[in-house]
Amino acid sequence: MSIVIAVDGTAASGKGTLAKKLAGHFGFAHLDSGALYRLSAFSVLEAKGDPKNEADALRGAQTIDFNLAGDPRIRTDIVGQAASFVAAIPAVREALFDFQKNFLDHPPGGAGAVMDGRDIGTVICPTATAKLFVDAKPEVRARRRWAELKAMGIRRGEEDLLRELNARDAADRSRPVSPLIQAEDAALLDTSDLGIDAAFAAALALVSAKIERALKDRHRS
Ligand code: CDP
């Protein structure tokens, strides 16, 4: 079985940055599962479809253009909102399940995988080697998202962003399929008062014993 670190959490909590840094530290492959939902939503919006409509959303998930994974256009708050709509549709989650599972079973490079999202430790990989649940105070997350968008040349009011983040988290938490929830065996990491380096040190402290043990076991067998 692969060595997997599952990093779930709320919007703009810093989970993506932490997942990337953990992957770099251990030499593991990284997948931002949120990008799959953002790409699906982007595809729907480009086709002038409705992200809340099942047929449109499923077509979006089936016509993902992976070349756009690094495109800043999928990072906007509008696409984030639409991603939350398509992500609530069971057929979309089913369509994206195998891709995620396959990534974890056969991580590029072979060493292991870090995947971040909302349901990695609960639905995609309940047997993950180590699990983190990343959160921060809503005001802190709104400020981070504001700075992120500003760096992309998008000016948004912090108050509006706060309202949107809270609404999206509430929708993600309350949907019947794969809701945003901390897995019982996930370690909680609150990054409200932590800069990137401190948050990474805290994340590493929470997962490293489990990962080192799994690496040793693998070496022995
Ligand atoms: O970057 P941010 O935290 O704002 O969001 P994201 O991780 O890119 O995810 C965008 C949306 O996709 C979320 O609000 C969720 O509704 C959905 N998502 C999901 O349902 N399951 C995942 N594993 C990842 C994202």
mmCIF file of C-alpha atoms and ligand atoms in Angstrom:
data_model
loop_
_atom_site.group_PDB
_atom_site.id
_atom_site.type_symbol
_atom_site.label_atom_id
_atom_site.label_comp_id
_atom_site.label_asym_id
_atom_site.label_seq_id
_atom_site.Cartn_x
_atom_site.Cartn_y
_atom_site.Cartn_z
ATOM 1 C CA MET A 1 0.000 0.000 0.000
ATOM 2 C CA SER A 2 1.171 3.545 -0.777
ATOM 3 C CA ILE A 3 2.262 5.957 1.896
ATOM 4 C CA VAL A 4 -0.317 8.753 1.880
ATOM 5 C CA ILE A 5 -0.682 12.045 3.725
ATOM 6 C CA ALA A 6 -4.262 13.343 3.565
ATOM 7 C CA VAL A 7 -4.603 17.091 4.116
ATOM 8 C CA ASP A 8 -8.185 18.302 4.405
ATOM 9 C CA GLY A 9 -9.516 21.614 5.590
ATOM 10 C CA THR A 10 -11.510 24.774 5.104
ATOM 11 C CA ALA A 11 -11.183 27.224 2.207
ATOM 12 C CA ALA A 12 -7.999 29.308 2.203
ATOM 13 C CA SER A 13 -6.765 27.635 5.402
ATOM 14 C CA GLY A 14 -3.296 27.078 3.933
ATOM 15 C CA LYS A 15 -3.776 23.353 3.279
ATOM 16 C CA GLY A 16 -2.493 23.561 -0.303
ATOM 17 C CA THR A 17 0.738 25.288 0.679
ATOM 18 C CA LEU A 18 1.308 22.811 3.508
ATOM 19 C CA ALA A 19 0.555 19.822 1.287
ATOM 20 C CA LYS A 20 3.044 21.042 -1.320
ATOM 21 C CA LYS A 21 5.739 21.603 1.306
ATOM 22 C CA LEU A 22 5.142 18.195 2.918
ATOM 23 C CA ALA A 23 5.412 16.546 -0.494
ATOM 24 C CA GLY A 24 8.689 18.372 -1.142
ATOM 25 C CA HIS A 25 10.061 17.376 2.257
ATOM 26 C CA PHE A 26 9.357 13.648 1.880
ATOM 27 C CA GLY A 27 9.930 13.476 -1.892
ATOM 28 C CA PHE A 28 6.271 12.514 -2.439
ATOM 29 C CA ALA A 29 3.949 13.412 -5.312
ATOM 30 C CA HIS A 30 1.323 16.091 -4.628
ATOM 31 C CA LEU A 31 -2.234 16.411 -5.915
ATOM 32 C CA ASP A 32 -4.478 19.374 -5.180
ATOM 33 C CA SER A 33 -7.886 17.700 -5.501
ATOM 34 C CA GLY A 34 -9.587 21.113 -5.313
ATOM 35 C CA ALA A 35 -8.053 21.842 -8.718
ATOM 36 C CA LEU A 36 -10.076 18.952 -10.190
ATOM 37 C CA TYR A 37 -13.317 20.562 -9.009
ATOM 38 C CA ARG A 38 -12.119 24.002 -10.099
ATOM 39 C CA LEU A 39 -11.193 22.639 -13.545
ATOM 40 C CA SER A 40 -14.596 20.950 -13.826
ATOM 41 C CA ALA A 41 -16.334 24.198 -12.872
ATOM 42 C CA PHE A 42 -14.188 26.196 -15.283
ATOM 43 C CA SER A 43 -15.137 23.834 -18.069
ATOM 44 C CA VAL A 44 -18.845 24.316 -17.223
ATOM 45 C CA LEU A 45 -18.531 28.097 -17.146
ATOM 46 C CA GLU A 46 -16.603 28.181 -20.438
ATOM 47 C CA ALA A 47 -19.388 26.144 -22.061
ATOM 48 C CA LYS A 48 -21.929 28.634 -20.618
ATOM 49 C CA GLY A 49 -23.435 25.827 -18.558
ATOM 50 C CA ASP A 50 -24.947 25.913 -15.057
ATOM 51 C CA PRO A 51 -22.631 24.538 -12.314
ATOM 52 C CA LYS A 52 -25.702 23.483 -10.300
ATOM 53 C CA ASN A 53 -27.130 21.448 -13.172
ATOM 54 C CA GLU A 54 -26.184 17.766 -12.968
ATOM 55 C CA ALA A 55 -25.780 17.150 -16.718
ATOM 56 C CA ASP A 56 -23.743 20.349 -17.220
ATOM 57 C CA ALA A 57 -21.571 19.651 -14.176
ATOM 58 C CA LEU A 58 -20.906 16.042 -15.164
ATOM 59 C CA ARG A 59 -19.961 17.126 -18.684
ATOM 60 C CA GLY A 60 -17.579 19.631 -17.074
ATOM 61 C CA ALA A 61 -15.913 16.880 -15.031
ATOM 62 C CA GLN A 62 -15.645 14.679 -18.122
ATOM 63 C CA THR A 63 -14.091 17.421 -20.240
ATOM 64 C CA ILE A 64 -11.424 18.692 -17.841
ATOM 65 C CA ASP A 65 -8.491 20.289 -19.629
ATOM 66 C CA PHE A 66 -5.535 19.275 -17.450
ATOM 67 C CA ASN A 67 -3.332 21.783 -19.291
ATOM 68 C CA LEU A 68 -5.188 24.477 -17.341
ATOM 69 C CA ALA A 69 -4.215 23.066 -13.913
ATOM 70 C CA GLY A 70 -1.691 25.855 -13.398
ATOM 71 C CA ASP A 71 -3.813 28.560 -15.035
ATOM 72 C CA PRO A 72 -4.595 31.503 -12.704
ATOM 73 C CA ARG A 73 -8.114 31.677 -14.180
ATOM 74 C CA ILE A 74 -9.136 28.580 -12.193
ATOM 75 C CA ARG A 75 -8.012 30.263 -8.943
ATOM 76 C CA THR A 76 -10.580 33.069 -8.948
ATOM 77 C CA ASP A 77 -13.270 33.259 -6.289
ATOM 78 C CA ILE A 78 -15.948 32.928 -8.995
ATOM 79 C CA VAL A 79 -14.541 29.571 -10.081
ATOM 80 C CA GLY A 80 -14.125 28.557 -6.402
ATOM 81 C CA GLN A 81 -17.821 29.193 -5.833
ATOM 82 C CA ALA A 82 -18.788 27.275 -8.973
ATOM 83 C CA ALA A 83 -16.438 24.454 -7.891
ATOM 84 C CA SER A 84 -18.378 24.133 -4.644
ATOM 85 C CA PHE A 85 -21.624 23.792 -6.660
ATOM 86 C CA VAL A 86 -20.308 21.059 -8.980
ATOM 87 C CA ALA A 87 -18.613 19.315 -6.020
ATOM 88 C CA ALA A 88 -21.989 18.809 -4.322
ATOM 89 C CA ILE A 89 -23.215 16.679 -7.235
ATOM 90 C CA PRO A 90 -22.629 12.921 -6.582
ATOM 91 C CA ALA A 91 -22.095 12.081 -10.295
ATOM 92 C CA VAL A 92 -19.250 14.620 -10.450
ATOM 93 C CA ARG A 93 -17.542 13.160 -7.383
ATOM 94 C CA GLU A 94 -17.919 9.669 -8.848
ATOM 95 C CA ALA A 95 -16.418 10.808 -12.145
ATOM 96 C CA LEU A 96 -13.357 12.201 -10.338
ATOM 97 C CA PHE A 97 -12.957 9.323 -7.873
ATOM 98 C CA ASP A 98 -10.876 6.929 -9.995
ATOM 99 C CA PHE A 99 -8.389 9.612 -11.013
ATOM 100 C CA GLN A 100 -7.708 10.432 -7.359
ATOM 101 C CA LYS A 101 -7.605 6.784 -6.284
ATOM 102 C CA ASN A 102 -5.226 5.927 -9.089
ATOM 103 C CA PHE A 103 -2.933 8.811 -8.130
ATOM 104 C CA LEU A 104 -2.738 7.468 -4.577
ATOM 105 C CA ASP A 105 -2.271 3.837 -5.628
ATOM 106 C CA HIS A 106 0.435 4.748 -8.157
ATOM 107 C CA PRO A 107 1.908 8.073 -7.101
ATOM 108 C CA PRO A 108 4.214 9.551 -9.760
ATOM 109 C CA GLY A 109 7.750 8.839 -8.571
ATOM 110 C CA GLY A 110 6.535 5.915 -6.491
ATOM 111 C CA ALA A 111 7.612 7.116 -3.043
ATOM 112 C CA GLY A 112 4.275 8.311 -1.689
ATOM 113 C CA ALA A 113 1.569 10.937 -2.106
ATOM 114 C CA VAL A 114 0.199 14.018 -0.417
ATOM 115 C CA MET A 115 -3.321 14.973 -1.428
ATOM 116 C CA ASP A 116 -5.250 17.991 -0.192
ATOM 117 C CA GLY A 117 -8.974 18.644 -0.342
ATOM 118 C CA ARG A 118 -12.140 18.189 1.683
ATOM 119 C CA ASP A 119 -12.744 14.431 1.771
ATOM 120 C CA ILE A 120 -9.317 12.839 1.316
ATOM 121 C CA GLY A 121 -9.052 11.377 4.826
ATOM 122 C CA THR A 122 -12.738 10.448 4.994
ATOM 123 C CA VAL A 123 -13.761 9.170 1.538
ATOM 124 C CA ILE A 124 -10.888 9.043 -0.963
ATOM 125 C CA CYS A 125 -8.334 7.439 1.372
ATOM 126 C CA PRO A 126 -9.704 6.542 4.835
ATOM 127 C CA THR A 127 -6.602 4.359 5.379
ATOM 128 C CA ALA A 128 -4.126 7.229 4.790
ATOM 129 C CA THR A 129 -0.859 6.889 6.723
ATOM 130 C CA ALA A 130 -1.277 10.329 8.307
ATOM 131 C CA LYS A 131 -4.129 12.836 8.245
ATOM 132 C CA LEU A 132 -4.255 16.549 8.900
ATOM 133 C CA PHE A 133 -7.252 18.842 9.166
ATOM 134 C CA VAL A 134 -6.211 22.437 8.568
ATOM 135 C CA ASP A 135 -8.295 25.389 9.704
ATOM 136 C CA ALA A 136 -7.904 29.055 10.639
ATOM 137 C CA LYS A 137 -10.173 31.845 11.857
ATOM 138 C CA PRO A 138 -12.468 33.031 9.035
ATOM 139 C CA GLU A 139 -11.087 36.602 9.189
ATOM 140 C CA VAL A 140 -7.543 35.305 8.767
ATOM 141 C CA ARG A 141 -8.538 33.130 5.833
ATOM 142 C CA ALA A 142 -10.406 36.008 4.158
ATOM 143 C CA ARG A 143 -7.308 38.190 4.480
ATOM 144 C CA ARG A 144 -5.112 35.466 2.955
ATOM 145 C CA ARG A 145 -7.513 35.012 0.049
ATOM 146 C CA TRP A 146 -7.656 38.811 -0.399
ATOM 147 C CA ALA A 147 -3.857 38.950 -0.644
ATOM 148 C CA GLU A 148 -3.772 35.955 -3.005
ATOM 149 C CA LEU A 149 -6.323 37.544 -5.356
ATOM 150 C CA LYS A 150 -4.598 40.949 -5.138
ATOM 151 C CA ALA A 151 -1.353 39.308 -6.262
ATOM 152 C CA MET A 152 -3.302 38.044 -9.284
ATOM 153 C CA GLY A 153 -4.551 41.577 -10.010
ATOM 154 C CA ILE A 154 -8.061 40.888 -8.699
ATOM 155 C CA ARG A 155 -9.365 43.522 -6.289
ATOM 156 C CA ARG A 156 -12.062 42.297 -3.924
ATOM 157 C CA GLY A 157 -13.369 43.648 -0.629
ATOM 158 C CA GLU A 158 -12.281 41.612 2.380
ATOM 159 C CA GLU A 159 -15.805 41.693 3.802
ATOM 160 C CA ASP A 160 -17.255 40.173 0.630
ATOM 161 C CA LEU A 161 -14.593 37.486 0.593
ATOM 162 C CA LEU A 162 -15.281 36.659 4.239
ATOM 163 C CA ARG A 163 -18.978 36.271 3.483
ATOM 164 C CA GLU A 164 -18.208 34.066 0.465
ATOM 165 C CA LEU A 165 -15.728 31.845 2.321
ATOM 166 C CA ASN A 166 -18.194 31.333 5.160
ATOM 167 C CA ALA A 167 -21.003 30.517 2.719
ATOM 168 C CA ARG A 168 -18.815 28.079 0.765
ATOM 169 C CA ASP A 169 -17.604 26.318 3.932
ATOM 170 C CA ALA A 170 -21.195 26.057 5.188
ATOM 171 C CA ALA A 171 -22.248 24.520 1.842
ATOM 172 C CA ASP A 172 -19.252 22.159 1.837
ATOM 173 C CA ARG A 173 -19.972 21.081 5.429
ATOM 174 C CA SER A 174 -23.695 20.518 4.988
ATOM 175 C CA ARG A 175 -23.850 18.713 1.632
ATOM 176 C CA PRO A 176 -24.951 15.078 1.810
ATOM 177 C CA VAL A 177 -22.058 13.703 -0.284
ATOM 178 C CA SER A 178 -18.488 13.845 1.013
ATOM 179 C CA PRO A 179 -19.077 16.754 3.379
ATOM 180 C CA LEU A 180 -16.169 18.766 4.727
ATOM 181 C CA ILE A 181 -15.534 17.124 8.093
ATOM 182 C CA GLN A 182 -12.510 16.322 10.216
ATOM 183 C CA ALA A 183 -11.769 12.577 10.104
ATOM 184 C CA GLU A 184 -11.751 11.018 13.589
ATOM 185 C CA ASP A 185 -8.079 10.147 13.278
ATOM 186 C CA ALA A 186 -6.976 13.457 11.699
ATOM 187 C CA ALA A 187 -4.774 15.860 13.660
ATOM 188 C CA LEU A 188 -6.188 19.395 13.811
ATOM 189 C CA LEU A 189 -3.854 22.213 12.815
ATOM 190 C CA ASP A 190 -5.045 25.775 13.383
ATOM 191 C CA THR A 191 -2.886 28.124 11.313
ATOM 192 C CA SER A 192 -4.554 31.377 12.480
ATOM 193 C CA ASP A 193 -1.450 32.597 14.310
ATOM 194 C CA LEU A 194 1.162 30.819 12.221
ATOM 195 C CA GLY A 195 3.195 32.049 9.285
ATOM 196 C CA ILE A 196 4.069 29.588 6.508
ATOM 197 C CA ASP A 197 7.299 28.334 8.115
ATOM 198 C CA ALA A 198 5.734 27.871 11.556
ATOM 199 C CA ALA A 199 2.677 26.161 10.062
ATOM 200 C CA PHE A 200 4.912 23.798 8.114
ATOM 201 C CA ALA A 201 6.961 22.966 11.220
ATOM 202 C CA ALA A 202 3.731 22.217 13.089
ATOM 203 C CA ALA A 203 2.394 20.064 10.236
ATOM 204 C CA LEU A 204 5.641 18.128 10.054
ATOM 205 C CA ALA A 205 5.619 17.532 13.814
ATOM 206 C CA LEU A 206 2.098 16.092 13.521
ATOM 207 C CA VAL A 207 2.802 13.642 10.689
ATOM 208 C CA SER A 208 6.497 12.806 10.737
ATOM 209 C CA ALA A 209 6.479 9.915 13.275
ATOM 210 C CA LYS A 210 3.821 8.055 11.249
ATOM 211 C CA ILE A 211 5.536 8.697 7.928
ATOM 212 C CA GLU A 212 9.014 7.776 9.178
ATOM 213 C CA ARG A 213 7.608 4.535 10.624
ATOM 214 C CA ALA A 214 5.890 3.665 7.325
ATOM 215 C CA LEU A 215 9.085 4.407 5.384
ATOM 216 C CA LYS A 216 11.096 2.176 7.744
ATOM 217 C CA ASP A 217 8.532 -0.638 7.466
ATOM 218 C CA ARG A 218 8.655 -0.418 3.702
ATOM 219 C CA HIS A 219 12.452 -0.519 3.745
ATOM 220 C CA ARG A 220 12.421 -3.635 5.921
ATOM 221 C CA SER A 221 9.929 -5.607 3.814
HETATM 222 O O1 CDP B 1 -8.519 26.949 -2.468
HETATM 223 P P1 CDP B 1 -9.764 26.760 -1.670
HETATM 224 O O2 CDP B 1 -9.507 26.200 -0.319
HETATM 225 O O3 CDP B 1 -10.635 27.968 -1.650
HETATM 226 O O4 CDP B 1 -10.655 25.710 -2.459
HETATM 227 P P2 CDP B 1 -10.250 24.397 -3.234
HETATM 228 O O5 CDP B 1 -9.507 23.468 -2.336
HETATM 229 O O6 CDP B 1 -9.597 24.740 -4.535
HETATM 230 O O7 CDP B 1 -11.682 23.747 -3.525
HETATM 231 C C1 CDP B 1 -12.703 24.436 -4.216
HETATM 232 C C2 CDP B 1 -14.023 23.744 -3.908
HETATM 233 O O8 CDP B 1 -13.958 22.412 -4.436
HETATM 234 C C3 CDP B 1 -14.356 23.573 -2.431
HETATM 235 O O9 CDP B 1 -15.093 24.657 -1.885
HETATM 236 C C4 CDP B 1 -15.157 22.279 -2.393
HETATM 237 O O10 CDP B 1 -16.523 22.508 -2.585
HETATM 238 C C5 CDP B 1 -14.641 21.505 -3.590
HETATM 239 N N1 CDP B 1 -13.755 20.388 -3.196
HETATM 240 C C6 CDP B 1 -14.352 19.209 -2.766
HETATM 241 O O11 CDP B 1 -15.563 19.131 -2.667
HETATM 242 N N2 CDP B 1 -13.598 18.127 -2.464
HETATM 243 C C7 CDP B 1 -12.262 18.172 -2.531
HETATM 244 N N3 CDP B 1 -11.561 17.076 -2.245
HETATM 245 C C8 CDP B 1 -11.618 19.358 -2.934
HETATM 246 C C9 CDP B 1 -12.395 20.474 -3.246
#
